[in-house]
Tab-separated table of C-alpha atoms in Angstrom:
chain	number	residue	atom	x	y	z
O	2	UNK	CA	-188.177	71.958	62.334
O	3	UNK	CA	-187.690	75.758	62.347
O	4	UNK	CA	-187.146	77.377	65.729
O	5	UNK	CA	-190.098	79.668	65.096
O	6	UNK	CA	-192.476	76.687	64.740
O	7	UNK	CA	-191.420	75.011	68.012
O	8	UNK	CA	-193.389	77.266	70.439
O	9	UNK	CA	-196.429	77.126	68.145
O	10	UNK	CA	-196.378	73.334	67.919
O	11	UNK	CA	-195.726	73.131	71.644
O	12	UNK	CA	-198.761	75.315	72.300
O	13	UNK	CA	-200.986	73.312	69.933
O	14	UNK	CA	-199.777	70.120	71.598
O	15	UNK	CA	-200.914	71.569	74.917
O	16	UNK	CA	-204.343	72.306	73.434
O	17	UNK	CA	-204.605	68.699	72.199
O	18	UNK	CA	-203.786	67.408	75.688
O	19	UNK	CA	-206.333	69.831	77.134
O	20	UNK	CA	-209.108	68.540	74.869
O	21	UNK	CA	-208.306	65.006	76.005
O	22	UNK	CA	-208.630	66.136	79.619
O	23	UNK	CA	-212.022	67.728	78.875
O	24	UNK	CA	-213.472	64.493	77.473
O	25	UNK	CA	-212.060	62.386	80.314
O	26	UNK	CA	-213.275	64.738	83.055
O	27	UNK	CA	-216.822	64.867	81.693
O	28	UNK	CA	-216.966	61.077	81.572
O	29	UNK	CA	-215.528	60.943	85.079
O	30	UNK	CA	-218.168	63.397	86.367
O	31	UNK	CA	-220.989	61.241	85.054
O	32	UNK	CA	-219.337	58.157	86.585
O	33	UNK	CA	-218.998	59.869	89.981
O	34	UNK	CA	-222.589	61.093	89.843
O	35	UNK	CA	-223.692	57.530	89.164
O	36	UNK	CA	-221.556	56.152	92.018
O	37	UNK	CA	-222.862	58.666	94.563
O	38	UNK	CA	-226.443	58.702	93.302
O	39	UNK	CA	-227.638	55.648	91.372
O	40	UNK	CA	-225.261	53.259	93.153
O	41	UNK	CA	-226.022	54.925	96.511
O	42	UNK	CA	-222.344	54.992	97.534
O	43	UNK	CA	-221.827	58.507	98.901
O	44	UNK	CA	-218.145	58.256	99.914
O	45	UNK	CA	-216.390	61.187	98.182
O	46	UNK	CA	-213.374	61.237	100.524
O	47	UNK	CA	-212.673	57.522	100.071
O	48	UNK	CA	-213.108	57.747	96.296
O	49	UNK	CA	-210.808	60.783	96.081
O	50	UNK	CA	-208.265	59.030	98.325
O	51	UNK	CA	-208.233	55.976	96.029
O	52	UNK	CA	-207.961	58.247	92.986
O	53	UNK	CA	-204.937	60.002	94.452
O	54	UNK	CA	-203.336	56.740	95.531
O	55	UNK	CA	-203.014	55.709	91.874
O	56	UNK	CA	-200.399	58.452	91.428
O	57	UNK	CA	-198.036	56.340	93.527
O	58	UNK	CA	-197.745	53.908	90.612
O	59	UNK	CA	-195.648	56.531	88.798
O	60	UNK	CA	-192.852	55.742	91.274
O	61	UNK	CA	-192.648	52.032	90.355
O	62	UNK	CA	-190.643	52.450	87.092
O	63	UNK	CA	-188.347	54.916	88.852
O	64	UNK	CA	-187.344	52.207	91.349
O	65	UNK	CA	-185.746	50.219	88.509
O	66	UNK	CA	-184.179	53.210	86.748
O	67	UNK	CA	-180.389	53.254	86.819
O	68	UNK	CA	-178.837	56.519	87.999
O	69	UNK	CA	-176.861	58.530	85.410
O	70	UNK	CA	-173.048	58.154	85.475
O	71	UNK	CA	-171.171	60.740	87.506
O	72	UNK	CA	-167.904	62.263	86.344
O	73	UNK	CA	-164.924	62.218	88.660
O	74	UNK	CA	-163.000	65.354	89.459
O	75	UNK	CA	-160.209	64.434	87.019
O	76	UNK	CA	-162.689	63.717	84.185
O	77	UNK	CA	-164.459	66.997	84.820
O	78	UNK	CA	-161.133	68.835	84.729
O	79	UNK	CA	-160.241	67.224	81.389
O	80	UNK	CA	-163.628	68.136	79.929
O	81	UNK	CA	-163.244	71.751	81.010
O	82	UNK	CA	-159.604	72.205	80.003
O	83	UNK	CA	-160.093	72.878	76.250
O	84	UNK	CA	-162.817	75.430	76.991
O	85	UNK	CA	-160.629	77.114	79.581
O	86	UNK	CA	-157.752	77.307	77.136
O	87	UNK	CA	-159.883	78.886	74.448
O	88	UNK	CA	-161.278	81.310	76.981
O	89	UNK	CA	-157.805	82.379	78.166
O	90	UNK	CA	-156.629	82.913	74.601
O	91	UNK	CA	-159.664	84.985	73.755
O	92	UNK	CA	-159.376	87.272	76.737
O	93	UNK	CA	-155.826	88.383	75.895
O	94	UNK	CA	-156.621	91.562	74.025
O	95	UNK	CA	-155.185	95.010	73.516
O	96	UNK	CA	-158.046	96.699	75.343
O	97	UNK	CA	-158.894	95.752	78.930
O	98	UNK	CA	-162.201	97.607	78.789
O	99	UNK	CA	-163.333	95.623	75.747
O	100	UNK	CA	-162.355	92.377	77.457
O	101	UNK	CA	-164.250	93.255	80.609
O	102	UNK	CA	-167.290	94.194	78.536
O	103	UNK	CA	-167.155	90.901	76.689
O	104	UNK	CA	-166.925	88.906	79.897
O	105	UNK	CA	-169.757	90.876	81.499
O	106	UNK	CA	-171.983	90.434	78.439
O	107	UNK	CA	-171.221	86.727	78.307
O	108	UNK	CA	-172.084	86.283	81.983
O	109	UNK	CA	-175.310	88.247	81.561
O	110	UNK	CA	-176.342	86.119	78.589
O	111	UNK	CA	-175.598	82.894	80.474
O	112	UNK	CA	-177.233	83.769	83.802
O	113	UNK	CA	-180.783	84.309	82.569
O	114	UNK	CA	-181.180	80.977	80.677
O	115	UNK	CA	-179.620	79.065	83.604
O	116	UNK	CA	-182.155	80.470	86.040
O	117	UNK	CA	-185.109	79.801	83.736
O	118	UNK	CA	-184.065	76.471	82.197
O	119	UNK	CA	-182.423	74.609	85.089
O	120	UNK	CA	-184.188	71.315	85.722
O	121	UNK	CA	-185.637	70.874	89.201
O	122	UNK	CA	-183.626	68.518	91.370
O	123	UNK	CA	-185.180	65.491	93.039
O	124	UNK	CA	-185.350	67.300	96.384
O	125	UNK	CA	-186.993	70.352	94.800
O	126	UNK	CA	-189.508	68.113	93.025
O	127	UNK	CA	-190.371	66.310	96.269
O	128	UNK	CA	-190.877	69.638	98.060
O	129	UNK	CA	-193.122	70.887	95.277
O	130	UNK	CA	-195.137	67.647	95.441
O	131	UNK	CA	-195.593	68.136	99.172
O	132	UNK	CA	-196.826	71.719	98.718
O	133	UNK	CA	-199.123	70.696	95.854
O	134	UNK	CA	-200.657	67.499	97.238
O	135	UNK	CA	-203.014	68.987	99.843
O	136	UNK	CA	-204.323	71.731	97.518
O	137	UNK	CA	-204.871	69.172	94.765
O	138	UNK	CA	-206.646	66.708	97.061
O	139	UNK	CA	-209.104	69.220	98.498
O	140	UNK	CA	-209.819	70.711	95.074
O	141	UNK	CA	-210.792	67.264	93.826
O	142	UNK	CA	-212.505	66.225	97.051
O	143	UNK	CA	-214.794	69.256	97.137
O	144	UNK	CA	-215.610	68.863	93.445
O	145	UNK	CA	-216.360	65.156	93.843
O	146	UNK	CA	-218.416	65.760	96.987
O	147	UNK	CA	-220.515	68.368	95.171
O	148	UNK	CA	-221.689	65.677	92.735
O	149	UNK	CA	-223.515	63.959	95.607
O	150	UNK	CA	-225.649	67.024	96.327
O	151	UNK	CA	-226.129	68.742	92.989
O	152	UNK	CA	-226.271	67.845	89.308
O	153	UNK	CA	-223.301	67.298	87.010
O	154	UNK	CA	-224.227	70.489	85.169
O	155	UNK	CA	-224.256	72.680	88.283
O	156	UNK	CA	-220.979	71.239	89.561
O	157	UNK	CA	-219.308	71.688	86.177
O	158	UNK	CA	-220.610	75.239	85.811
O	159	UNK	CA	-219.359	76.400	89.200
O	160	UNK	CA	-216.019	74.672	88.637
O	161	UNK	CA	-215.647	76.910	85.582
O	162	UNK	CA	-215.603	79.909	87.921
O	163	UNK	CA	-211.981	78.939	88.560
O	164	UNK	CA	-211.137	81.044	85.500
O	165	UNK	CA	-211.829	84.180	87.521
O	166	UNK	CA	-209.660	82.992	90.409
O	167	UNK	CA	-206.856	81.911	88.073
O	168	UNK	CA	-206.839	85.272	86.296
O	169	UNK	CA	-206.896	87.221	89.562
O	170	UNK	CA	-204.277	85.153	91.405
O	171	UNK	CA	-202.104	84.779	88.301
O	172	UNK	CA	-202.060	88.532	87.632
O	173	UNK	CA	-201.006	89.218	91.233
O	174	UNK	CA	-197.983	86.893	90.927
O	175	UNK	CA	-197.149	87.892	87.352
O	176	UNK	CA	-198.033	84.519	85.806
O	177	UNK	CA	-200.844	85.981	83.697
O	178	UNK	CA	-200.698	89.233	81.759
O	179	UNK	CA	-203.928	91.178	81.878
O	180	UNK	CA	-205.218	92.739	78.676
O	181	UNK	CA	-208.574	93.730	77.265
O	182	UNK	CA	-209.048	90.492	75.306
O	183	UNK	CA	-208.507	88.255	78.345
O	184	UNK	CA	-210.767	90.295	80.594
O	185	UNK	CA	-213.541	90.356	77.968
O	186	UNK	CA	-213.091	86.603	77.344
O	187	UNK	CA	-213.446	85.812	81.038
O	188	UNK	CA	-216.535	88.056	81.263
O	189	UNK	CA	-218.101	86.323	78.257
O	190	UNK	CA	-217.416	82.929	79.831
O	191	UNK	CA	-218.868	84.150	83.111
O	192	UNK	CA	-222.052	85.272	81.329
O	193	UNK	CA	-222.301	81.828	79.787
O	194	UNK	CA	-221.792	80.219	83.193
O	195	UNK	CA	-224.591	82.329	84.684
O	196	UNK	CA	-227.026	81.488	81.866
O	197	UNK	CA	-226.288	77.773	82.020
O	198	UNK	CA	-226.461	77.803	85.828
O	199	UNK	CA	-229.848	79.527	85.825
O	200	UNK	CA	-231.247	77.140	83.245
O	201	UNK	CA	-229.789	74.149	85.082
O	202	UNK	CA	-231.416	75.183	88.352
O	203	UNK	CA	-234.812	75.374	86.621
O	204	UNK	CA	-234.476	71.829	85.302
O	205	UNK	CA	-232.332	70.233	88.004
O	206	UNK	CA	-232.566	66.512	88.599
O	207	UNK	CA	-233.697	65.104	91.968
O	208	UNK	CA	-230.927	65.009	94.553
O	209	UNK	CA	-229.965	61.646	96.077
O	210	UNK	CA	-231.768	60.951	99.317
O	211	UNK	CA	-228.688	59.902	101.287
O	212	UNK	CA	-227.896	63.331	102.750
O	213	UNK	CA	-227.959	62.471	106.440
O	214	UNK	CA	-224.349	63.566	106.943
O	215	UNK	CA	-225.065	67.223	106.162
O	216	UNK	CA	-228.750	67.766	106.944
O	217	UNK	CA	-227.781	68.699	110.493
O	218	UNK	CA	-226.641	72.073	109.131
O	219	UNK	CA	-230.170	72.826	107.874
O	220	UNK	CA	-228.900	73.830	104.418
O	221	UNK	CA	-230.570	72.863	101.120
O	222	UNK	CA	-228.702	70.058	99.388
O	223	UNK	CA	-228.158	72.004	96.114
O	224	UNK	CA	-226.669	74.907	98.095
O	225	UNK	CA	-224.252	72.543	99.826
O	226	UNK	CA	-223.239	71.132	96.447
O	227	UNK	CA	-222.777	74.605	94.971
O	228	UNK	CA	-220.608	75.698	97.916
O	229	UNK	CA	-218.434	72.608	97.575
O	230	UNK	CA	-218.026	73.115	93.813
O	231	UNK	CA	-217.118	76.772	94.308
O	232	UNK	CA	-214.549	75.803	96.948
O	233	UNK	CA	-213.020	73.426	94.429
O	234	UNK	CA	-212.745	76.300	91.953
O	235	UNK	CA	-210.833	78.389	94.518
O	236	UNK	CA	-208.390	75.539	95.255
O	237	UNK	CA	-207.969	74.947	91.522
O	238	UNK	CA	-207.010	78.577	90.887
O	239	UNK	CA	-204.481	78.471	93.736
O	240	UNK	CA	-202.620	75.309	92.766
O	241	UNK	CA	-202.684	76.042	89.029
O	242	UNK	CA	-200.971	79.396	89.555
O	243	UNK	CA	-198.537	77.924	92.082
O	244	UNK	CA	-197.379	75.244	89.640
O	245	UNK	CA	-196.878	77.680	86.774
O	246	UNK	CA	-194.999	80.043	89.101
O	247	UNK	CA	-192.718	77.323	90.504
O	248	UNK	CA	-192.170	75.274	87.347
O	249	UNK	CA	-192.677	77.554	84.351
O	250	UNK	CA	-191.805	75.053	81.606
O	251	UNK	CA	-192.632	71.338	81.453
O	252	UNK	CA	-189.011	70.469	80.570
O	253	UNK	CA	-187.903	71.596	84.048
O	254	UNK	CA	-189.712	68.861	85.964
O	255	UNK	CA	-189.805	65.085	86.012
O	256	UNK	CA	-193.588	64.703	85.905
O	257	UNK	CA	-193.788	60.973	86.827
O	258	UNK	CA	-191.608	61.696	89.868
O	259	UNK	CA	-193.741	64.720	90.754
O	260	UNK	CA	-197.077	62.902	90.525
O	261	UNK	CA	-195.663	59.809	92.198
O	262	UNK	CA	-194.751	61.737	95.328
O	263	UNK	CA	-198.099	63.585	95.246
O	264	UNK	CA	-199.802	60.196	95.514
O	265	UNK	CA	-197.391	58.931	98.175
O	266	UNK	CA	-197.790	62.047	100.339
O	267	UNK	CA	-201.577	61.911	100.150
O	268	UNK	CA	-201.650	58.212	101.053
O	269	UNK	CA	-199.378	58.750	104.068
O	270	UNK	CA	-200.746	62.075	105.323
O	271	UNK	CA	-204.500	61.749	104.821
O	272	UNK	CA	-205.379	58.272	106.118
O	273	UNK	CA	-205.968	59.610	109.681
O	274	UNK	CA	-208.872	61.646	108.277
O	275	UNK	CA	-210.939	58.460	107.779
O	276	UNK	CA	-211.568	57.746	111.488
O	277	UNK	CA	-212.213	61.469	112.074
O	278	UNK	CA	-214.906	61.624	109.364
O	279	UNK	CA	-216.363	58.336	110.621
O	280	UNK	CA	-216.505	59.622	114.223
O	281	UNK	CA	-218.099	62.926	113.154
O	282	UNK	CA	-220.653	61.082	111.035
O	283	UNK	CA	-219.715	63.042	107.891
O	284	UNK	CA	-218.636	59.908	106.017
O	285	UNK	CA	-218.848	56.435	107.502
O	286	UNK	CA	-216.012	54.202	106.365
O	287	UNK	CA	-217.222	51.459	104.022
O	288	UNK	CA	-215.448	49.786	101.106
O	289	UNK	CA	-217.403	49.316	97.852
O	290	UNK	CA	-219.783	46.410	98.559
O	291	UNK	CA	-220.124	45.098	94.975
O	292	UNK	CA	-217.778	44.194	92.147
O	293	UNK	CA	-219.564	46.695	89.880
O	294	UNK	CA	-218.761	49.527	92.268
O	295	UNK	CA	-215.145	48.399	92.560
O	296	UNK	CA	-214.847	48.361	88.773
O	297	UNK	CA	-216.353	51.845	88.423
O	298	UNK	CA	-214.200	53.316	91.205
O	299	UNK	CA	-210.939	51.811	89.936
O	300	UNK	CA	-211.641	52.646	86.296
O	301	UNK	CA	-212.400	56.225	87.256
O	302	UNK	CA	-209.229	56.334	89.376
O	303	UNK	CA	-206.855	55.181	86.630
O	304	UNK	CA	-208.412	57.058	83.709
O	305	UNK	CA	-210.205	59.972	85.352
O	306	UNK	CA	-207.261	60.772	87.649
O	307	UNK	CA	-204.049	58.850	86.848
O	308	UNK	CA	-204.096	59.665	83.115
O	309	UNK	CA	-206.129	62.868	82.973
O	310	UNK	CA	-204.142	64.814	85.583
O	311	UNK	CA	-200.877	63.979	83.826
O	312	UNK	CA	-202.353	65.380	80.610
O	313	UNK	CA	-203.730	68.366	82.539
O	314	UNK	CA	-200.326	69.329	83.977
O	315	UNK	CA	-198.719	68.898	80.556
O	316	UNK	CA	-201.360	71.125	78.957
O	317	UNK	CA	-201.047	73.784	81.672
O	318	UNK	CA	-197.257	74.015	81.348
O	319	UNK	CA	-197.368	74.046	77.532
O	320	UNK	CA	-199.980	76.819	77.408
O	321	UNK	CA	-200.918	78.898	80.492
O	322	UNK	CA	-203.069	78.503	83.624
O	323	UNK	CA	-205.800	80.784	82.266
O	324	UNK	CA	-206.022	78.963	78.918
O	325	UNK	CA	-206.326	75.598	80.668
O	326	UNK	CA	-208.877	76.937	83.149
O	327	UNK	CA	-211.088	78.419	80.444
O	328	UNK	CA	-210.508	75.302	78.365
O	329	UNK	CA	-211.931	73.186	81.152
O	330	UNK	CA	-215.065	75.323	80.756
O	331	UNK	CA	-215.650	73.331	77.565
O	332	UNK	CA	-216.851	70.559	79.863
O	333	UNK	CA	-220.135	72.514	80.146
O	334	UNK	CA	-221.311	72.086	76.530
O	335	UNK	CA	-219.865	68.575	76.501
O	336	UNK	CA	-221.826	67.724	79.658
O	337	UNK	CA	-224.895	69.109	77.888
O	338	UNK	CA	-224.345	66.708	74.999
O	339	UNK	CA	-223.979	63.862	77.512
O	340	UNK	CA	-227.259	64.842	79.166
O	341	UNK	CA	-229.002	64.909	75.774
O	342	UNK	CA	-227.652	61.530	74.662
O	343	UNK	CA	-227.740	59.549	77.910
O	344	UNK	CA	-230.418	61.271	80.003
O	345	UNK	CA	-232.655	62.589	77.192
O	346	UNK	CA	-232.392	66.130	78.525
O	347	UNK	CA	-233.817	68.858	76.268
O	348	UNK	CA	-231.898	72.141	76.782
O	349	UNK	CA	-233.658	75.466	76.549
O	350	UNK	CA	-232.516	78.583	74.734
O	351	UNK	CA	-230.696	79.964	77.795
O	352	UNK	CA	-228.700	76.777	78.289
O	353	UNK	CA	-227.680	76.616	74.621
O	354	UNK	CA	-226.743	80.317	74.536
O	355	UNK	CA	-224.647	79.930	77.676
O	356	UNK	CA	-222.778	76.977	76.186
O	357	UNK	CA	-222.034	79.016	73.050
O	358	UNK	CA	-220.726	81.943	75.123
O	359	UNK	CA	-218.391	79.632	77.023
O	360	UNK	CA	-217.026	78.324	73.716
O	361	UNK	CA	-216.550	81.867	72.382
O	362	UNK	CA	-214.632	82.890	75.504
O	363	UNK	CA	-212.363	79.843	75.207
O	364	UNK	CA	-211.661	80.523	71.512
O	365	UNK	CA	-210.906	84.214	72.107
O	366	UNK	CA	-208.431	83.663	74.947
O	367	UNK	CA	-206.663	80.925	72.969
O	368	UNK	CA	-206.198	83.182	69.954
O	369	UNK	CA	-204.808	85.914	72.206
O	370	UNK	CA	-202.459	83.498	73.996
O	371	UNK	CA	-201.231	82.076	70.688
O	372	UNK	CA	-200.517	85.616	69.466
O	373	UNK	CA	-198.503	86.279	72.630
O	374	UNK	CA	-196.476	83.102	72.042
O	375	UNK	CA	-195.638	84.157	68.479
O	376	UNK	CA	-194.727	87.719	69.501
O	377	UNK	CA	-192.512	86.473	72.321
O	378	UNK	CA	-190.753	84.070	69.957
O	379	UNK	CA	-190.047	86.801	67.412
O	380	UNK	CA	-188.802	89.141	70.150
O	381	UNK	CA	-186.471	86.473	71.577
O	382	UNK	CA	-185.081	85.684	68.116
O	383	UNK	CA	-184.354	89.366	67.470
O	384	UNK	CA	-182.764	89.783	70.908
O	385	UNK	CA	-180.570	86.702	70.405
O	386	UNK	CA	-179.460	87.979	66.998
O	387	UNK	CA	-178.499	91.387	68.445
O	388	UNK	CA	-176.547	89.762	71.293
O	389	UNK	CA	-174.706	87.396	68.929
O	390	UNK	CA	-173.831	90.271	66.592
O	391	UNK	CA	-172.537	92.420	69.467
O	392	UNK	CA	-170.459	89.582	70.872
O	393	UNK	CA	-168.962	88.745	67.485
O	394	UNK	CA	-168.076	92.392	66.803
O	395	UNK	CA	-166.280	92.633	70.161
O	396	UNK	CA	-164.302	89.456	69.466
O	397	UNK	CA	-163.384	90.609	65.947
O	398	UNK	CA	-162.015	93.876	67.341
O	399	UNK	CA	-159.597	91.913	69.475
């Protein structure tokens, strides 16, 4: 496979993983809405806790994995001796300045790839999991909780606002490069979100009656759901940018190890929240009372979380945080199709137009990101060729 095609295929592979995430997340949203509403089991913290706990299963195969062999000092010396000999022979030249230039160029060429391509150690991966786990949990908890107080459409629409937060936070930390196409794409998606949101509010479904935990705040249930969904969008933008900033490329991290410790940290750190929520009356502790509920909760945990978040991280690292965030906006038209098929919902012109605008914004930002990948690949190839030519000319002069 040509080197030029590798980044393109890698990017397209990320898009394929992203589309899989979109389908899974829409199905999961309808399942959660059914659990909290039709099944009258409004326990978003418990459901999110069980979802996160499934990540711990990633650690099971690692327990039986044999560690890689380690070289002794003598073996390492033998492996390095031929290279050292060749290096010493090469550096004996007639011109000390040329030799120093060659060594300096060689060190410069080697330092940059080592910093960018070095695989994260186990300790670094565990630390990253610890920093990520709380942001991830509350992003999912607030999104799940919103489904108890507002419709799937409203929750999905407000979750798409994370594109604005991802673009803003990513540009501050240098993860995303701002240009006219990206800004216009985000604005188009935002217009679509507004149109769909307005139409959804006009035809919103009745909210479940079990709202005793939050009625003490004298806030309308849809407003509570919208605030929770928007909070999830903020958390999403934060942890998406953090991961891209800390990891960069998917080859640098052991993803099963990363997700496994995310699940383990959440299980260990967050269980004390259950008695606190129970005491405050925000969420009384109660396990699923029926086998149907257990089946729905566990199926959603293993597919809607265990599998989909692995695909999500893969897609984000193979593309960019903004592409993945806007890609998740495709859940809006897909949720519309689900409403039409399963709930016999008839969308109006505003809803349909908003869904189209979201799709246009996603397509535009993907084309721009793909162009950036191709331009960066060509630039790197040219730079590598110039460096190789310069290094060879210096060696030939010796």
